[in-house]
C-alpha positions as MATLAB code, in Angstrom:
seq = 'XXXXXXXXXXXXXXXXXXXXXXXXXXXXXXXXXXXXXXXXXXXXXXXXXXXXXXXXXXXXXXXXXXXXXXXXXXXXXXXXXXXXXXXXXXXXXXXXXXXXXXXXXXXXXXXXXXXXXXXXXX';
ca = [
     121.181   39.471  106.204;
     123.040   40.362  109.335;
     121.428   43.077  111.609;
     124.551   45.476  111.086;
     123.845   45.568  107.150;
     119.980   45.827  107.496;
     120.495   48.646  109.721;
     122.977   50.078  107.129;
     120.237   49.587  104.512;
     117.320   51.117  106.549;
     119.513   54.220  107.611;
     120.460   54.821  103.679;
     116.954   54.196  102.574;
     115.570   56.657  105.129;
     118.034   59.210  104.092;
     117.098   58.742  100.284;
     113.298   58.863  101.445;
     113.665   62.045  103.191;
     115.159   63.732  100.151;
     112.027   62.434   97.740;
     108.825   64.515   97.603;
     105.588   63.177   99.358;
     103.901   63.069   96.005;
     105.451   61.445   93.013;
     103.970   62.201   89.347;
     104.786   59.271   86.824;
     103.787   59.301   83.275;
     103.567   56.347   81.233;
     103.550   55.678   77.438;
     103.883   52.617   74.898;
     107.690   53.048   75.247;
     108.020   53.443   78.982;
     105.668   51.024   80.788;
     105.411   50.732   84.531;
     104.360   47.665   86.481;
     102.262   48.619   89.471;
     101.872   45.963   92.311;
     100.351   45.960   95.618;
      99.568   44.029   98.713;
     102.703   41.536   99.116;
     101.843   41.332  102.733;
     105.047   39.379  103.534;
     104.478   36.795  100.909;
     108.248   36.669   99.333;
     106.885   34.180   96.873;
     104.684   36.794   95.325;
     107.486   39.323   94.883;
     109.783   36.811   93.278;
     107.170   35.748   90.998;
     106.358   39.315   90.045;
     110.321   39.741   89.305;
     110.420   36.464   87.324;
     107.499   37.453   85.065;
     108.030   41.149   84.450;
     111.819   41.278   85.127;
     114.072   42.960   87.657;
     113.501   46.756   88.377;
     115.717   48.893   86.134;
     115.457   52.371   84.122;
     113.948   50.309   81.434;
     111.650   48.309   83.709;
     109.950   50.631   86.276;
     107.767   49.521   89.052;
     105.154   51.309   91.662;
     104.722   49.176   94.671;
     101.266   50.266   96.284;
     101.843   49.454   99.865;
     101.041   46.474  102.217;
     104.484   45.320  101.973;
     104.394   43.601  105.272;
     102.273   41.837  107.845;
     100.477   38.432  107.612;
     103.183   36.761  105.813;
     106.482   35.047  107.268;
     109.000   37.311  104.802;
     108.118   40.872  105.250;
     111.664   41.685  106.364;
     113.010   40.087  103.235;
     110.472   41.921  101.093;
     111.598   45.334  102.489;
     115.218   44.583  102.154;
     114.772   43.666   98.486;
     112.497   46.534   97.764;
     114.758   48.963   99.823;
     118.014   47.957   97.962;
     116.442   48.361   94.507;
     114.996   51.825   95.564;
     118.572   52.863   96.480;
     119.879   51.504   93.153;
     116.877   53.019   91.145;
     115.476   55.775   93.150;
     113.723   57.161   89.956;
     112.470   53.793   88.485;
     111.167   51.884   91.772;
     108.385   53.749   93.719;
     107.162   52.767   97.000;
     103.800   54.185   98.294;
     102.772   53.495  101.807;
      99.767   51.335  102.488;
      97.735   50.979  105.857;
      99.914   48.156  106.790;
     103.055   50.361  106.810;
     101.700   51.807  110.204;
     102.681   50.879  113.777;
      99.677   49.858  115.284;
      98.874   47.409  111.976;
     102.459   46.005  112.539;
     101.583   45.090  116.126;
      98.181   43.614  115.442;
      99.204   41.792  112.178;
     102.879   40.388  112.852;
     105.492   42.427  111.554;
     106.867   43.677  114.872;
     106.779   40.061  116.081;
     108.652   39.082  112.944;
     111.199   41.795  113.359;
     111.752   40.810  116.968;
     112.133   37.063  116.144;
     114.468   37.316  113.366;
     116.653   40.366  114.641;
     116.329   39.765  118.683;
     115.601   43.405  119.937;
];
């Protein structure tokens, strides 16, 4: 995705996240399931497999992603782009919790910063 569109996506996602509370309370029932995922670590194949097996996020198909979206794998940016796009479309049905790899120092140590620099030539 061209850097201009990534910046627009990041800007809009930041705006939406700033409006959201720090803590989100969710409830489940037999009629309203939630898929909980964690530790994608830049592995796009895992995210695509999750969506293939469980369906794409929607009002009827809610998700919680429990952090560690980035680092280690080669496709952290692509994962963030997909998750942020779904967050903008379904802000009440897709939830993103920050993990320890969503931290500046961890990003430097485990590769996300290098991936962004390589793909988007700071």
